[in-house]
Amino acid sequence: MWDLLIIQPFTNVLLLIYSYLGQNFGVAIILFTLLIRLLTHPLMVSQIKGSQKMMELQNHPRYKELQEKYKNDRQKLQEEQAKLIQELKINPFASCLPLLIQFPIIIGLYQSLYKAMPNTPHDLLSLTRILYSFVDINAILPINNQFLWMDLSQPERLYLPFLPFGIPVLAIVVALTTYVQGKLITPPPSNPNDQTAMMSGMMNLYMPFLMGYMGLTLASGLSLYFIVSNLIGILQYAMLGKVNWKNILPFRKSSGEKPVSPAKSVATSRKGGKKK
Amino acid sequence: MKKLKILLWLGLAMVFLAACAGTPLNNWPGLAATEDTVVLAYGQVHVVDAKTGTEKWKYPEKIDNASLIFSNPAVVDNKIIVASYANVVQALDAQSGAVLWTFDTFKGKGKFVAGPVVAGEVILVPSTDHHLYALDLSGKMLWRFQSRNALWAPAIADEEHVYLAGLDHYLYSIRLADGQKEWEVDLGGPLIHAPGSDGNGRLYMTTLKKEALAIDKQNGNIVWRTPITGSAWAAPVVADGKVVFGTDQKKAYILNAENGQVLASLDVSAGIIGGPVLFDGVPVLVTEGGEVFQMKWDGTRGWTRTIKGQLGSTPVISDGRLVVSGLQMEHLIVTFRPDGTEDWSLTASK
């Protein structure tokens, strides 16, 4: 079912783009990533709006009151918070549901990239069995995996004549763009000492390493996808005015900033995003 | 809610990692045989006594994901020549498994998907890095020939010439002595198996364009072209003026080698990926459904046996037994006697 609904259409569209637009797999990956990001854009907008509403809720005076009033009764606090959410007509899953829908798309995209670059006859046979009739494998093989200096089916290294080792340029750029994206799209925490804010900060730190490691060891076509995806993600957030440019300074002492009222904090961040 | 989102992202990262782990380089096992030894390449090399089915040794002791070996090994002068996905060729001592030499000049530049073949004193190994490498028996490179794209099919050779099929649609004739190209011919579709050959100066190929072709060895001229159902993934067997092969579209064919006319075709229950082999003078084929069957020269079925697994490797003959292997099998190797009864099998040691 997964293959039928996700992998098969994705792989076919990817190869269709490849066969009609230049027969270069690098170009196909870039265009396909762009297409998927455009198609999932409404989900992303909905996710951002959901997050925004939840953030506003956390800064709502009545929410703060409840937290103060029931700080020793967690169950009661949850009940009252749920009532308030209902009263304000906020859908608590509005920010998570779009994210959940994007999961299979992102994973499917990754897997279809792998499928579309067969490395062995076995992989090629699997590919031929999922192609739609309008994709002619005979016309697209051998797939042109060369893009700039890279073989997209292999992990990438840039070899310079004066260096005895190859530089993993893509892996570095993957890590860098993941870090920058994470920083740019993370809203400023209302309370930096909050556990969730700390978790979010940790994630922004670990994810670049994780993605960089994947870029180092996996086919460079995937690294290209990660980079394009990160850049488009930043662009999408920027167009929606949700980018916090100040965040990209790695050692910004956000916890040392002068405390501001929660409502003011949200307003400031929104204004800052639009300005940029 | 924010926590939930973070957990969701962490979940995504974990699924991503799981997805990475689930896409290893994969292929059908390679097989080679001498009169007393069976060699299986399935990530690592297993050397088995052909009479008893006892594993003598394996190399490397544990599968090395950076250097998987799947292609058909070659056996020459008490050496087993193996080529790995790391683009490395090694000669192993047939008795002990000790590494005698390693050719790793172009390590990491591509993969050896196709196995080595030995032509006299020359080892020929095609790579996905677009080159066919010719080595001497001590592992020294004699020459290399560059094609237009990746090479997935083993080369074949006679006393003076090497014939090489490429994913680039071209069949090349190369001088064995110095690696110079003599002719090339575009066959109109990607070529993923070695040509079949006979004593009449012709090569027999199929392409992913679903055609079978005969080519003149002298000049590369196409002698005939016959449309087929599906694609063949392994070299055909040519004997007695007939060309035998199976396709991924559940068809087995016998063509007239002279003119390409279909003499017989047989519908089977699953795709045929491995090539046929002559066993006791009769073609035997294997299917992805686990069938092992005789296809008699008149196109009818002889004996059929079914075992668990996807049989995609071209079987080999050793010590009068048919040796088969594939994916998702209970055993690494299963052998059959000429009458179709099952003989010894090799189970993976833990």
Coordinates of C-alpha atoms in Angstrom, one line a residue, chain A residues 47 51 54-55 58 74 92-93 95-97 99-100 102-103 106-107 110-111 114 118-125 128-129 137-139 141-144 151 153-154 159 187-190 194-197 199-200 203 207 210-211 213-214 218 225-226, chain B residues 1-17 19-21 23-28 70 85 108-111 113 128 130 148-150 152 167-169 188-190 192 207-210 233 248-249 270-273 288 310 327:
Chain A
Q47 CA 1.0 24.1 10.7
S51 CA 1.6 26.9 16.2
M54 CA -0.9 27.7 20.5
M55 CA 1.8 30.2 21.2
Q58 CA 0.3 30.2 26.1
R74 CA -1.9 19.1 37.4
P92 CA -4.8 21.9 19.6
F93 CA -3.9 19.4 16.8
S95 CA -0.1 22.4 14.3
C96 CA 0.6 18.7 14.6
L97 CA -1.7 17.2 12.0
L99 CA 3.3 17.8 10.3
L100 CA 2.0 14.2 10.6
Q102 CA 4.1 15.7 5.8
F103 CA 5.9 12.7 7.4
I106 CA 9.1 13.4 3.2
I107 CA 10.0 9.7 3.8
Y110 CA 13.6 10.0 0.3
Q111 CA 12.8 6.5 -0.6
Y114 CA 16.8 5.9 -3.8
P118 CA 19.3 1.9 -9.2
N119 CA 22.8 0.7 -8.3
T120 CA 22.5 -2.9 -9.2
P121 CA 20.4 -5.1 -11.6
H122 CA 18.3 -6.1 -8.6
D123 CA 17.4 -2.5 -7.9
L124 CA 16.8 -1.8 -11.5
L125 CA 14.4 -4.8 -11.8
T128 CA 11.0 -1.4 -13.8
R129 CA 8.2 -3.1 -11.9
I137 CA 12.9 2.9 -18.9
N138 CA 14.6 2.2 -22.1
A139 CA 14.8 5.9 -23.0
L141 CA 18.7 4.4 -18.9
P142 CA 21.5 4.9 -18.2
I143 CA 20.4 7.6 -15.8
N144 CA 22.8 10.5 -15.8
D151 CA 28.0 11.3 -8.8
S153 CA 24.4 7.7 -6.5
Q154 CA 27.6 7.9 -4.4
Y159 CA 39.0 16.2 -4.4
P187 CA 10.1 31.0 17.5
P188 CA 11.6 32.8 20.4
P189 CA 10.7 31.0 23.6
S190 CA 8.3 32.8 26.0
D194 CA 11.1 26.2 29.9
Q195 CA 11.8 22.4 29.3
T196 CA 10.3 22.4 25.9
A197 CA 12.4 25.4 24.8
M199 CA 14.4 20.5 24.1
S200 CA 13.9 22.5 21.0
M203 CA 17.2 19.5 18.7
M207 CA 19.7 17.6 14.0
L210 CA 22.4 13.8 12.3
M211 CA 21.7 15.2 8.9
Y213 CA 26.2 12.3 9.1
M214 CA 23.6 11.1 6.6
L218 CA 24.5 8.3 1.9
Y225 CA 17.5 16.9 -1.7
F226 CA 18.2 17.8 2.0
Chain B
M1 CA 1.6 20.7 22.2
K2 CA 5.1 22.0 21.5
K3 CA 6.5 18.9 23.2
L4 CA 4.4 16.7 21.0
K5 CA 5.7 18.5 17.9
I6 CA 9.3 18.0 19.1
L7 CA 8.5 14.3 19.7
L8 CA 7.0 14.1 16.2
W9 CA 10.2 15.6 14.7
L10 CA 12.3 13.2 16.7
G11 CA 10.1 10.4 15.4
L12 CA 10.6 11.6 11.9
A13 CA 14.4 11.5 12.4
M14 CA 14.2 8.0 13.7
V15 CA 12.0 6.8 10.8
F16 CA 14.5 8.5 8.5
L17 CA 17.3 6.6 10.0
A19 CA 14.6 4.1 6.2
C20 CA 18.3 4.5 5.6
A21 CA 19.1 1.2 7.3
T23 CA 18.0 0.4 1.8
P24 CA 21.2 -1.6 1.7
L25 CA 22.9 -2.3 -1.5
N26 CA 21.3 -5.5 -2.7
N27 CA 21.7 -8.0 -5.5
W28 CA 21.4 -11.7 -6.3
F70 CA 27.8 -10.1 -5.0
Y85 CA 31.2 -3.0 -4.4
G108 CA 35.5 3.9 -4.3
K109 CA 35.3 5.3 -7.8
G110 CA 32.5 2.9 -8.7
K111 CA 31.3 -0.7 -8.0
V113 CA 28.5 -5.2 -10.0
T128 CA 30.2 1.0 -12.8
H130 CA 32.6 3.1 -16.9
R148 CA 30.3 5.7 -22.2
N149 CA 28.5 4.6 -19.0
A150 CA 28.3 2.1 -16.2
W152 CA 26.9 -4.1 -15.2
L167 CA 24.3 0.2 -20.0
D168 CA 25.0 2.8 -22.6
H169 CA 23.3 0.5 -25.2
G188 CA 19.0 0.3 -29.2
G189 CA 18.5 -0.4 -25.5
P190 CA 20.5 -0.8 -22.2
I192 CA 22.6 -5.7 -18.7
T207 CA 18.2 -5.5 -24.5
L208 CA 15.9 -3.8 -22.1
K209 CA 14.1 -2.7 -25.2
K210 CA 12.7 -6.2 -25.2
W233 CA 18.7 -10.3 -17.2
D248 CA 11.2 -11.2 -16.3
Q249 CA 7.7 -11.4 -17.9
A270 CA 7.1 -16.2 -12.1
G271 CA 9.8 -14.0 -13.7
I272 CA 13.1 -15.5 -14.9
I273 CA 16.1 -13.5 -13.9
E288 CA 11.7 -15.8 -8.8
Q310 CA 13.5 -16.0 -5.1
L327 CA 17.2 -14.3 -2.2

